[in-house]
């Protein structure tokens, strides 16, 4: 039988957050809530939904493979040229393309642990290695990550804010890293939660782009824009980097519906402001309730909260039986997405019911 290379056979597949339908099918329950995948609980932009109806009549046509209108709107908004923007089927695809463009088998990439697991999966898919540097105080330890760079290192992955911990790195820390890194290394700055950040110390990564650094900034329409189901994200980098990545980008990687919807969502400031407000209020409520329950939690710059807990799998399973889906992170933590007020309340009630007998 045909066999993949050993580095593919040994991949542990990505486990997505459990879908609501799956849980309800398995347990024969209804009315469950999902706070497991950092989706926007407010929903998609209504303006984006409107345009989708118009687009459907042209679905016999291939999409614009260059994504002209969306790239042009993004370029204008970011004060860069269109040639500095690349669209992806989710920013996930762009991570993958960056790895395949700039890494060879036997190279390595530096990343934090725990961080977004897709980084190491992408790297392993071509027989390259991951150097995983433990977080310090739940935050990327950028000095240690810079020290971990070898002569085989091609990419350094930074999630800012980090998933699963919701922490961010400051301008100063990032500046020091950018100064110290060797020149022939690509920094992939994954800013999936960029629009949620409220800390004034948050770094404007466009600064390093403007300085001509080898940086690929990744953003997405999956989180605050509420379009996770459409799969669309974008990268910002110097044109030399975009040009090389475009050689490996499938010609029609983003479809006509997602391009049009993203273009509308980008300008729907009402939806974005409202989503940010719902998140801030949800955060405050959850901080208060977790404090009341004596549950340790990491302050977040994103739309999810990381809680170091004992026996996270048992906790996760018990919450599932109460119709509440969260994300277990290894054996020692759970991550919960900030939901709508009623969802947050439902989570706290279930959490309280589940931890009481455990802590007795
Ligand atoms: C959700 C997320 C993404 C976005 O993935 P898409 O493919 O754009 O949906 C990227 N990076 C991190 C760290 C994330 O949490």
mmCIF file of N, CA and C in Angstrom, residues 163-240:
data_model
loop_
_atom_site.group_PDB
_atom_site.id
_atom_site.type_symbol
_atom_site.label_atom_id
_atom_site.label_comp_id
_atom_site.label_asym_id
_atom_site.label_seq_id
_atom_site.Cartn_x
_atom_site.Cartn_y
_atom_site.Cartn_z
ATOM 1 N N UNK A 163 -2.651 32.597 21.226
ATOM 2 C CA UNK A 163 -3.697 31.612 21.449
ATOM 3 C C UNK A 163 -2.960 30.362 21.944
ATOM 4 N N UNK A 164 -3.231 29.812 23.085
ATOM 5 C CA UNK A 164 -4.455 29.861 23.891
ATOM 6 C C UNK A 164 -4.442 30.789 25.102
ATOM 7 N N UNK A 165 -3.385 31.561 25.357
ATOM 8 C CA UNK A 165 -3.341 32.257 26.650
ATOM 9 C C UNK A 165 -3.885 33.683 26.624
ATOM 10 N N UNK A 166 -4.029 34.282 25.425
ATOM 11 C CA UNK A 166 -4.591 35.625 25.328
ATOM 12 C C UNK A 166 -3.630 36.734 25.727
ATOM 13 N N UNK A 167 -2.367 36.384 25.928
ATOM 14 C CA UNK A 167 -1.371 37.374 26.345
ATOM 15 C C UNK A 167 -0.740 38.035 25.122
ATOM 16 N N UNK A 168 -0.104 39.187 25.353
ATOM 17 C CA UNK A 168 0.582 39.846 24.240
ATOM 18 C C UNK A 168 1.995 40.253 24.642
ATOM 19 N N UNK A 169 2.794 40.530 23.628
ATOM 20 C CA UNK A 169 4.146 41.047 23.856
ATOM 21 C C UNK A 169 4.172 42.533 23.559
ATOM 22 N N UNK A 170 5.011 43.246 24.315
ATOM 23 C CA UNK A 170 5.052 44.694 24.157
ATOM 24 C C UNK A 170 5.949 45.100 22.984
ATOM 25 N N UNK A 171 5.812 46.362 22.589
ATOM 26 C CA UNK A 171 6.654 46.948 21.543
ATOM 27 C C UNK A 171 8.129 46.715 21.842
ATOM 28 N N UNK A 172 8.500 47.031 23.098
ATOM 29 C CA UNK A 172 9.918 46.945 23.457
ATOM 30 C C UNK A 172 10.471 45.541 23.299
ATOM 31 N N UNK A 173 9.721 44.572 23.812
ATOM 32 C CA UNK A 173 10.170 43.176 23.702
ATOM 33 C C UNK A 173 10.333 42.767 22.244
ATOM 34 N N UNK A 174 9.341 43.157 21.431
ATOM 35 C CA UNK A 174 9.376 42.768 20.028
ATOM 36 C C UNK A 174 10.493 43.498 19.290
ATOM 37 N N UNK A 175 10.687 44.769 19.626
ATOM 38 C CA UNK A 175 11.772 45.546 19.019
ATOM 39 C C UNK A 175 13.119 44.872 19.255
ATOM 40 N N UNK A 176 13.314 44.455 20.511
ATOM 41 C CA UNK A 176 14.590 43.807 20.866
ATOM 42 C C UNK A 176 14.778 42.538 20.048
ATOM 43 N N UNK A 177 13.703 41.773 19.899
ATOM 44 C CA UNK A 177 13.812 40.545 19.111
ATOM 45 C C UNK A 177 14.117 40.864 17.646
ATOM 46 N N UNK A 178 13.415 41.842 17.086
ATOM 47 C CA UNK A 178 13.614 42.178 15.672
ATOM 48 C C UNK A 178 15.061 42.636 15.435
ATOM 49 N N UNK A 179 15.623 43.345 16.416
ATOM 50 C CA UNK A 179 17.015 43.794 16.303
ATOM 51 C C UNK A 179 17.984 42.619 16.315
ATOM 52 N N UNK A 180 17.707 41.654 17.178
ATOM 53 C CA UNK A 180 18.662 40.569 17.415
ATOM 54 C C UNK A 180 18.600 39.445 16.381
ATOM 55 N N UNK A 181 17.436 39.272 15.715
ATOM 56 C CA UNK A 181 17.303 38.129 14.808
ATOM 57 C C UNK A 181 18.229 38.280 13.603
ATOM 58 N N UNK A 182 18.822 37.169 13.150
ATOM 59 C CA UNK A 182 19.604 37.224 11.910
ATOM 60 C C UNK A 182 18.718 37.662 10.742
ATOM 61 N N UNK A 183 19.334 38.180 9.694
ATOM 62 C CA UNK A 183 18.577 38.813 8.605
ATOM 63 C C UNK A 183 17.767 37.850 7.739
ATOM 64 N N UNK A 184 18.246 36.602 7.639
ATOM 65 C CA UNK A 184 17.613 35.703 6.672
ATOM 66 C C UNK A 184 16.487 34.869 7.293
ATOM 67 N N UNK A 185 15.803 35.443 8.261
ATOM 68 C CA UNK A 185 14.717 34.730 8.939
ATOM 69 C C UNK A 185 13.414 35.496 8.769
ATOM 70 N N UNK A 186 12.349 34.749 8.439
ATOM 71 C CA UNK A 186 11.033 35.381 8.313
ATOM 72 C C UNK A 186 10.324 35.340 9.669
ATOM 73 N N UNK A 187 9.855 36.499 10.111
ATOM 74 C CA UNK A 187 9.002 36.548 11.305
ATOM 75 C C UNK A 187 7.556 36.498 10.835
ATOM 76 N N UNK A 188 6.840 35.460 11.244
ATOM 77 C CA UNK A 188 5.405 35.385 10.952
ATOM 78 C C UNK A 188 4.681 35.905 12.193
ATOM 79 N N UNK A 189 4.110 37.080 12.034
ATOM 80 C CA UNK A 189 3.431 37.757 13.155
ATOM 81 C C UNK A 189 1.933 37.506 12.997
ATOM 82 N N UNK A 190 1.437 36.564 13.762
ATOM 83 C CA UNK A 190 0.044 36.138 13.619
ATOM 84 C C UNK A 190 -0.832 37.002 14.520
ATOM 85 N N UNK A 191 -1.609 37.878 13.906
ATOM 86 C CA UNK A 191 -2.430 38.830 14.647
ATOM 87 C C UNK A 191 -3.920 38.553 14.460
ATOM 88 N N UNK A 192 -4.302 37.300 14.637
ATOM 89 C CA UNK A 192 -5.705 36.913 14.435
ATOM 90 C C UNK A 192 -6.659 37.692 15.351
ATOM 91 N N UNK A 193 -6.155 38.117 16.516
ATOM 92 C CA UNK A 193 -7.021 38.801 17.498
ATOM 93 C C UNK A 193 -6.701 40.288 17.643
ATOM 94 N N UNK A 194 -5.920 40.789 16.697
ATOM 95 C CA UNK A 194 -5.488 42.178 16.635
ATOM 96 C C UNK A 194 -6.588 43.184 17.009
ATOM 97 N N UNK A 195 -7.779 43.005 16.432
ATOM 98 C CA UNK A 195 -8.854 44.003 16.575
ATOM 99 C C UNK A 195 -9.459 44.010 17.969
ATOM 100 N N UNK A 196 -9.148 43.014 18.780
ATOM 101 C CA UNK A 196 -9.702 42.951 20.138
ATOM 102 C C UNK A 196 -8.793 43.616 21.174
ATOM 103 N N UNK A 197 -7.536 43.841 20.819
ATOM 104 C CA UNK A 197 -6.559 44.279 21.819
ATOM 105 C C UNK A 197 -6.893 45.675 22.336
ATOM 106 N N UNK A 198 -6.798 45.866 23.657
ATOM 107 C CA UNK A 198 -7.050 47.196 24.216
ATOM 108 C C UNK A 198 -5.820 47.785 24.918
ATOM 109 N N UNK A 199 -4.797 46.988 25.191
ATOM 110 C CA UNK A 199 -3.601 47.467 25.887
ATOM 111 C C UNK A 199 -2.825 48.465 25.017
ATOM 112 N N UNK A 200 -2.574 49.681 25.534
ATOM 113 C CA UNK A 200 -1.852 50.685 24.730
ATOM 114 C C UNK A 200 -0.399 50.292 24.420
ATOM 115 N N UNK A 201 0.130 49.311 25.140
ATOM 116 C CA UNK A 201 1.497 48.850 24.855
ATOM 117 C C UNK A 201 1.566 47.898 23.660
ATOM 118 N N UNK A 202 0.406 47.590 23.076
ATOM 119 C CA UNK A 202 0.384 46.662 21.939
ATOM 120 C C UNK A 202 1.184 47.242 20.779
ATOM 121 N N UNK A 203 2.006 46.401 20.164
ATOM 122 C CA UNK A 203 2.903 46.875 19.114
ATOM 123 C C UNK A 203 2.188 47.016 17.785
ATOM 124 N N UNK A 204 2.434 48.105 17.085
ATOM 125 C CA UNK A 204 1.974 48.242 15.714
ATOM 126 C C UNK A 204 3.019 47.591 14.812
ATOM 127 N N UNK A 205 2.725 46.377 14.393
ATOM 128 C CA UNK A 205 3.737 45.606 13.654
ATOM 129 C C UNK A 205 3.993 46.175 12.260
ATOM 130 N N UNK A 206 3.115 47.074 11.787
ATOM 131 C CA UNK A 206 3.355 47.697 10.480
ATOM 132 C C UNK A 206 4.673 48.480 10.483
ATOM 133 N N UNK A 207 5.100 48.862 11.667
ATOM 134 C CA UNK A 207 6.372 49.564 11.816
ATOM 135 C C UNK A 207 7.526 48.747 11.220
ATOM 136 N N UNK A 208 7.566 47.445 11.520
ATOM 137 C CA UNK A 208 8.684 46.625 11.019
ATOM 138 C C UNK A 208 8.526 46.369 9.531
ATOM 139 N N UNK A 209 7.276 46.300 9.085
ATOM 140 C CA UNK A 209 7.036 46.202 7.643
ATOM 141 C C UNK A 209 7.617 47.446 6.959
ATOM 142 N N UNK A 210 7.310 48.627 7.519
ATOM 143 C CA UNK A 210 7.789 49.878 6.912
ATOM 144 C C UNK A 210 9.310 49.954 6.907
ATOM 145 N N UNK A 211 9.934 49.361 7.900
ATOM 146 C CA UNK A 211 11.400 49.361 7.953
ATOM 147 C C UNK A 211 12.023 48.354 6.988
ATOM 148 N N UNK A 212 11.157 47.593 6.282
ATOM 149 C CA UNK A 212 11.675 46.644 5.301
ATOM 150 C C UNK A 212 12.121 45.310 5.880
ATOM 151 N N UNK A 213 11.694 45.017 7.108
ATOM 152 C CA UNK A 213 12.075 43.745 7.724
ATOM 153 C C UNK A 213 11.405 42.556 7.019
ATOM 154 N N UNK A 214 11.971 41.376 7.201
ATOM 155 C CA UNK A 214 11.358 40.158 6.685
ATOM 156 C C UNK A 214 10.270 39.719 7.649
ATOM 157 N N UNK A 215 9.110 40.329 7.491
ATOM 158 C CA UNK A 215 7.994 40.038 8.387
ATOM 159 C C UNK A 215 6.745 39.781 7.547
ATOM 160 N N UNK A 216 5.975 38.779 7.959
ATOM 161 C CA UNK A 216 4.677 38.506 7.338
ATOM 162 C C UNK A 216 3.637 38.664 8.443
ATOM 163 N N UNK A 217 2.798 39.695 8.306
ATOM 164 C CA UNK A 217 1.762 39.957 9.306
ATOM 165 C C UNK A 217 0.487 39.255 8.830
ATOM 166 N N UNK A 218 -0.092 38.433 9.687
ATOM 167 C CA UNK A 218 -1.296 37.693 9.297
ATOM 168 C C UNK A 218 -2.497 38.165 10.091
ATOM 169 N N UNK A 219 -3.564 38.447 9.377
ATOM 170 C CA UNK A 219 -4.822 38.820 10.026
ATOM 171 C C UNK A 219 -5.957 38.018 9.384
ATOM 172 N N UNK A 220 -7.118 38.068 9.993
ATOM 173 C CA UNK A 220 -8.178 37.172 9.528
ATOM 174 C C UNK A 220 -9.562 37.801 9.634
ATOM 175 N N UNK A 221 -10.461 37.315 8.803
ATOM 176 C CA UNK A 221 -11.873 37.691 8.921
ATOM 177 C C UNK A 221 -12.649 36.675 9.776
ATOM 178 N N UNK A 222 -11.920 35.704 10.352
ATOM 179 C CA UNK A 222 -12.586 34.632 11.111
ATOM 180 C C UNK A 222 -12.965 35.037 12.520
ATOM 181 N N UNK A 223 -12.338 36.068 13.074
ATOM 182 C CA UNK A 223 -12.545 36.355 14.477
ATOM 183 C C UNK A 223 -13.489 37.554 14.627
ATOM 184 N N UNK A 224 -13.006 38.779 14.793
ATOM 185 C CA UNK A 224 -13.948 39.855 15.097
ATOM 186 C C UNK A 224 -14.941 40.099 13.941
ATOM 187 N N UNK A 225 -14.531 39.814 12.712
ATOM 188 C CA UNK A 225 -15.442 40.046 11.583
ATOM 189 C C UNK A 225 -16.539 38.989 11.490
ATOM 190 N N UNK A 226 -16.383 37.908 12.238
ATOM 191 C CA UNK A 226 -17.457 36.916 12.325
ATOM 192 C C UNK A 226 -17.675 36.089 11.069
ATOM 193 N N UNK A 227 -16.612 35.875 10.280
ATOM 194 C CA UNK A 227 -16.778 35.132 9.028
ATOM 195 C C UNK A 227 -15.957 33.840 8.996
ATOM 196 N N UNK A 228 -15.823 33.190 10.140
ATOM 197 C CA UNK A 228 -14.977 31.986 10.213
ATOM 198 C C UNK A 228 -15.396 30.919 9.202
ATOM 199 N N UNK A 229 -16.700 30.818 8.960
ATOM 200 C CA UNK A 229 -17.191 29.779 8.059
ATOM 201 C C UNK A 229 -16.840 30.034 6.599
ATOM 202 N N UNK A 230 -16.482 31.269 6.253
ATOM 203 C CA UNK A 230 -16.172 31.577 4.857
ATOM 204 C C UNK A 230 -14.712 31.321 4.513
ATOM 205 N N UNK A 231 -13.855 31.243 5.505
ATOM 206 C CA UNK A 231 -12.434 30.983 5.322
ATOM 207 C C UNK A 231 -11.749 32.080 4.497
ATOM 208 N N UNK A 232 -11.461 33.189 5.142
ATOM 209 C CA UNK A 232 -10.683 34.214 4.442
ATOM 210 C C UNK A 232 -9.834 35.020 5.430
ATOM 211 N N UNK A 233 -8.583 35.179 5.064
ATOM 212 C CA UNK A 233 -7.639 35.949 5.860
ATOM 213 C C UNK A 233 -6.645 36.612 4.929
ATOM 214 N N UNK A 234 -5.756 37.424 5.474
ATOM 215 C CA UNK A 234 -4.791 38.094 4.598
ATOM 216 C C UNK A 234 -3.437 38.252 5.272
ATOM 217 N N UNK A 235 -2.438 38.411 4.413
ATOM 218 C CA UNK A 235 -1.081 38.639 4.890
ATOM 219 C C UNK A 235 -0.571 39.951 4.345
ATOM 220 N N UNK A 236 0.325 40.585 5.115
ATOM 221 C CA UNK A 236 0.959 41.831 4.694
ATOM 222 C C UNK A 236 2.469 41.600 4.762
ATOM 223 N N UNK A 237 3.149 41.857 3.659
ATOM 224 C CA UNK A 237 4.603 41.666 3.637
ATOM 225 C C UNK A 237 5.193 42.450 2.481
ATOM 226 N N UNK A 238 6.526 42.556 2.454
ATOM 227 C CA UNK A 238 7.134 43.242 1.315
ATOM 228 C C UNK A 238 6.874 42.442 0.040
ATOM 229 N N UNK A 239 6.886 43.135 -1.088
ATOM 230 C CA UNK A 239 6.422 42.513 -2.333
ATOM 231 C C UNK A 239 7.264 41.292 -2.707
ATOM 232 N N UNK A 240 8.560 41.301 -2.360
ATOM 233 C CA UNK A 240 9.399 40.139 -2.697
ATOM 234 C C UNK A 240 8.878 38.878 -2.008
#
